[in-house]
């Protein structure tokens, strides 16, 4: 299994809602990442988890809260989002965080904040 | 500042034709360079990955080249198909080439070339 899966594929939420994005991989990878991608822009790194511990937070607002319950799962909890947070949210994983290893990207969750 | 520049910004070709996409980078120290294909609204899919010692790498109809001296890479697509229509993104990793256990985590993404293949 060389796949990163993400659910849901699409999500529409209001600014007062609480929702979560989920990411899963069964490749035994110990590094997992969250990216945000606006239309026609490259992905922007948000968080990096290494061995289930948050190692990097790229100054992301606290309305985004990541969680890594185990080595296969990565969640992104959303609360009190703004319309400008609408974007494609990509999850990725790599064998370890060192860059020689290829990051595998999931298909993304298309988030719309009303 | 690490940067990756891609050209052209967009490209339209006819099915069956070949094309070449360009990538120039100023990432230092260079670790590796990857080309990804990203369909609209989908996650990027890796096509090739090359380290500084590799000059060319093929993946089916995709052939990537790398000149680490001039810091340029190209992606050549042969006999294009309608399904090749996508954004092609050049991504460069920084790190210590002598230490495969480097701790730099951040990729530098180009803005991509949007390829449209018409029948």
Short mmCIF file of C-alpha atoms in Angstrom, two decimals:
data_model
loop_
_atom_site.label_atom_id
_atom_site.label_comp_id
_atom_site.label_asym_id
_atom_site.label_seq_id
_atom_site.Cartn_x
_atom_site.Cartn_y
_atom_site.Cartn_z
CA UNK A 1 0.00 0.00 0.00
CA UNK A 2 1.72 3.16 -1.23
CA UNK A 3 -1.17 5.50 -0.72
CA UNK A 4 -2.03 8.43 1.48
CA UNK A 5 -5.76 8.78 1.96
CA UNK A 6 -7.66 11.85 3.10
CA UNK A 7 -11.23 12.32 4.21
CA UNK A 8 -13.48 13.99 3.45
CA UNK A 9 -12.85 14.90 -0.18
CA UNK A 10 -14.94 18.04 0.15
CA UNK A 11 -16.01 19.99 3.23
CA UNK A 12 -18.21 23.05 3.55
CA UNK A 13 -18.39 24.68 6.97
CA UNK A 14 -19.55 27.85 8.60
CA UNK A 15 -17.28 30.11 10.60
CA UNK A 16 -18.71 28.85 13.90
CA UNK A 17 -18.42 25.15 13.07
CA UNK A 18 -15.91 22.64 14.39
CA UNK A 19 -14.74 20.03 11.92
CA UNK A 20 -11.78 17.71 11.40
CA UNK A 21 -9.77 16.59 8.42
CA UNK A 22 -8.29 13.11 8.49
CA UNK A 23 -5.23 11.62 6.85
CA UNK A 24 -4.06 8.02 6.91
CA UNK A 25 -1.08 6.09 5.55
CA UNK A 26 -0.02 2.49 5.98
CA UNK A 27 3.47 2.71 4.53
CA UNK A 28 5.17 2.75 7.92
CA UNK A 29 6.18 6.36 7.39
CA UNK A 30 7.18 8.24 10.53
CA UNK A 31 6.93 11.77 9.15
CA UNK A 32 3.63 13.36 8.24
CA UNK A 33 2.82 16.83 6.97
CA UNK A 34 -0.07 19.21 6.50
CA UNK A 35 -0.04 21.68 3.61
CA UNK A 36 -2.46 24.39 2.54
CA UNK A 37 -2.81 25.16 -1.15
CA UNK A 38 -4.72 28.11 -2.60
CA UNK A 39 -5.81 28.03 -6.24
CA UNK A 40 -2.95 28.39 -8.73
CA UNK A 41 -0.41 28.62 -5.90
CA UNK A 42 2.13 26.11 -4.66
CA UNK A 43 1.44 24.22 -1.43
CA UNK A 44 2.43 25.97 1.80
CA UNK A 45 3.73 23.88 4.67
CA UNK A 46 1.68 24.13 7.87
CA UNK A 47 2.82 21.38 10.25
CA UNK A 48 5.36 18.58 10.41
CA UNK A 49 5.05 15.54 12.64
CA UNK A 50 8.02 13.28 13.27
CA UNK A 51 7.50 10.05 15.18
CA UNK A 52 4.05 11.24 16.28
CA UNK A 53 5.42 14.42 17.77
CA UNK A 54 4.84 17.91 16.40
CA UNK A 55 8.24 19.10 15.24
CA UNK A 56 7.36 22.09 13.11
CA UNK A 57 4.53 24.64 13.25
CA UNK A 58 4.92 27.19 10.48
CA UNK A 59 3.27 29.96 12.50
CA UNK A 60 -0.17 28.61 11.75
CA UNK A 61 -3.13 30.32 13.52
CA UNK A 62 -4.47 28.43 16.51
CA UNK A 63 -7.82 27.88 14.78
CA UNK A 64 -5.96 25.01 13.09
CA UNK A 65 -5.04 22.29 15.57
CA UNK A 66 -3.13 19.21 14.39
CA UNK A 67 -3.16 15.86 16.12
CA UNK A 68 -1.27 12.64 15.50
CA UNK A 69 -3.02 9.86 17.46
CA UNK A 70 -0.70 7.16 16.11
CA UNK A 71 1.93 6.59 13.46
CA UNK A 72 -0.64 6.03 10.71
CA UNK A 73 -3.09 8.84 11.40
CA UNK A 74 -2.93 12.59 11.22
CA UNK A 75 -5.85 14.88 11.97
CA UNK A 76 -6.38 18.58 11.49
CA UNK A 77 -9.02 20.06 13.76
CA UNK A 78 -10.71 23.20 12.52
CA UNK A 79 -12.52 25.77 14.62
CA UNK A 80 -13.72 29.32 13.99
CA UNK A 81 -12.25 29.43 10.50
CA UNK A 82 -12.40 32.42 8.20
CA UNK A 83 -13.50 32.48 4.54
CA UNK A 84 -9.87 33.08 3.53
CA UNK A 85 -9.05 29.65 4.98
CA UNK A 86 -10.87 28.08 2.05
CA UNK A 87 -8.29 26.03 0.18
CA UNK A 88 -7.12 22.55 -0.72
CA UNK A 89 -5.58 20.91 2.34
CA UNK A 90 -2.97 18.32 1.51
CA UNK A 91 -1.52 15.66 3.74
CA UNK A 92 1.82 14.06 2.93
CA UNK A 93 4.06 11.45 4.47
CA UNK A 94 7.65 10.35 4.11
CA UNK A 95 9.69 7.52 5.57
CA UNK A 96 11.41 9.96 7.89
CA UNK A 97 11.55 13.72 7.98
CA UNK A 98 14.94 13.90 6.25
CA UNK A 99 14.49 15.24 2.74
CA UNK A 100 16.16 12.49 0.85
CA UNK A 101 12.99 10.57 1.24
CA UNK A 102 10.13 11.21 -1.11
CA UNK A 103 6.98 12.74 0.25
CA UNK A 104 3.80 10.99 -0.85
CA UNK A 105 0.84 13.33 -1.10
CA UNK A 106 -2.77 12.51 -0.46
CA UNK A 107 -5.55 13.62 -2.82
CA UNK A 108 -6.47 16.55 -0.60
CA UNK A 109 -9.59 17.88 1.08
CA UNK A 110 -11.27 20.81 -0.65
CA UNK A 111 -12.43 23.09 2.19
CA UNK A 112 -14.91 25.90 1.73
CA UNK A 113 -15.61 28.24 4.65
CA UNK A 114 -18.81 30.23 4.34
CA UNK B 1 16.53 33.07 -0.24
CA UNK B 2 15.70 29.68 -1.74
CA UNK B 3 13.67 30.04 -4.92
CA UNK B 4 12.37 27.85 -7.73
CA UNK B 5 11.32 29.46 -11.01
CA UNK B 6 9.40 27.56 -13.66
CA UNK B 7 8.70 28.36 -17.28
CA UNK B 8 6.54 28.66 -19.16
CA UNK B 9 3.72 29.59 -16.81
CA UNK B 10 1.28 27.81 -19.11
CA UNK B 11 1.52 25.78 -22.30
CA UNK B 12 -0.99 24.48 -24.81
CA UNK B 13 -0.03 21.67 -27.17
CA UNK B 14 -1.75 19.22 -29.47
CA UNK B 15 -2.12 15.59 -28.55
CA UNK B 16 0.82 13.53 -29.72
CA UNK B 17 3.30 16.40 -29.62
CA UNK B 18 6.32 16.64 -27.34
CA UNK B 19 7.04 19.44 -24.93
CA UNK B 20 9.71 20.55 -22.46
CA UNK B 21 9.17 22.37 -19.20
CA UNK B 22 11.92 24.31 -17.47
CA UNK B 23 12.92 24.78 -13.84
CA UNK B 24 15.66 27.04 -12.45
CA UNK B 25 16.50 27.04 -8.79
CA UNK B 26 18.63 28.89 -6.29
CA UNK B 27 18.25 26.44 -3.41
CA UNK B 28 21.42 25.88 -1.43
CA UNK B 29 22.82 23.53 -0.39
CA UNK B 30 21.05 21.39 -2.96
CA UNK B 31 19.76 18.00 -1.86
CA UNK B 32 17.36 16.74 -4.50
CA UNK B 33 14.88 17.88 -7.13
CA UNK B 34 11.52 16.38 -7.89
CA UNK B 35 8.91 16.87 -10.55
CA UNK B 36 5.31 16.39 -9.55
CA UNK B 37 2.16 16.22 -11.64
CA UNK B 38 -0.91 17.76 -10.06
CA UNK B 39 -4.36 17.41 -11.52
CA UNK B 40 -6.77 20.23 -10.65
CA UNK B 41 -8.09 19.81 -7.12
CA UNK B 42 -5.94 16.76 -6.46
CA UNK B 43 -2.73 16.08 -4.60
CA UNK B 44 0.66 16.13 -6.38
CA UNK B 45 1.95 12.83 -7.71
CA UNK B 46 5.70 12.32 -7.96
CA UNK B 47 7.11 11.74 -11.45
CA UNK B 48 10.86 11.76 -10.84
CA UNK B 49 13.34 12.52 -8.10
CA UNK B 50 17.03 13.29 -8.72
CA UNK B 51 20.03 13.95 -6.52
CA UNK B 52 22.98 16.14 -7.53
CA UNK B 53 24.85 13.21 -9.07
CA UNK B 54 22.06 12.27 -11.48
CA UNK B 55 21.80 13.93 -14.90
CA UNK B 56 18.72 12.26 -16.29
CA UNK B 57 15.89 10.07 -15.12
CA UNK B 58 12.95 8.65 -17.02
CA UNK B 59 9.51 7.52 -15.98
CA UNK B 60 7.62 6.26 -19.00
CA UNK B 61 7.00 9.19 -21.34
CA UNK B 62 8.49 11.62 -18.81
CA UNK B 63 12.21 12.36 -18.84
CA UNK B 64 13.79 14.76 -16.39
CA UNK B 65 17.25 16.25 -16.68
CA UNK B 66 19.33 18.00 -14.08
CA UNK B 67 22.35 20.26 -14.42
CA UNK B 68 23.54 20.92 -10.88
CA UNK B 69 26.22 23.32 -12.10
CA UNK B 70 23.80 25.70 -13.82
CA UNK B 71 21.01 24.81 -11.35
CA UNK B 72 18.58 23.95 -14.10
CA UNK B 73 16.21 21.08 -14.66
CA UNK B 74 13.84 20.19 -17.45
CA UNK B 75 10.93 17.81 -17.83
CA UNK B 76 10.37 16.43 -21.31
CA UNK B 77 7.05 14.84 -22.16
CA UNK B 78 6.97 12.62 -25.21
CA UNK B 79 3.93 11.85 -27.34
CA UNK B 80 1.57 13.83 -25.13
CA UNK B 81 -1.84 12.48 -24.20
CA UNK B 82 -5.01 14.27 -23.14
CA UNK B 83 -4.48 12.91 -19.63
CA UNK B 84 -1.19 14.82 -19.43
CA UNK B 85 -3.20 18.02 -18.95
CA UNK B 86 -2.23 19.12 -15.44
CA UNK B 87 0.06 21.40 -13.49
CA UNK B 88 3.69 20.27 -13.35
CA UNK B 89 5.53 21.39 -10.27
CA UNK B 90 9.27 21.48 -9.70
CA UNK B 91 10.21 20.99 -6.04
CA UNK B 92 13.72 21.36 -4.65
CA UNK B 93 14.99 20.15 -1.29
CA UNK B 94 17.81 21.78 0.64
CA UNK B 95 20.17 19.83 2.81
CA UNK B 96 23.71 18.68 3.39
CA UNK B 97 24.65 16.44 0.47
CA UNK B 98 27.24 14.70 2.59
CA UNK B 99 24.79 13.78 5.29
CA UNK B 100 21.84 11.72 4.26
CA UNK B 101 20.44 12.28 7.71
CA UNK B 102 20.06 16.01 7.24
CA UNK B 103 17.38 17.63 9.33
CA UNK B 104 16.07 20.28 6.92
CA UNK B 105 12.40 19.57 6.43
CA UNK B 106 11.25 22.26 4.04
CA UNK B 107 10.64 21.89 0.33
CA UNK B 108 10.79 24.84 -2.05
CA UNK B 109 7.98 24.63 -4.58
CA UNK B 110 7.87 26.26 -7.97
CA UNK B 111 4.60 27.85 -9.05
CA UNK B 112 4.12 25.18 -11.68
CA UNK B 113 3.54 25.03 -15.41
CA UNK B 114 -0.06 24.50 -16.43
CA UNK B 115 -0.07 22.14 -19.41
CA UNK B 116 -3.13 21.75 -21.60
CA UNK B 117 -3.16 19.00 -24.21
CA UNK B 118 -5.83 19.49 -26.84
CA UNK B 119 -7.15 16.84 -29.26
#
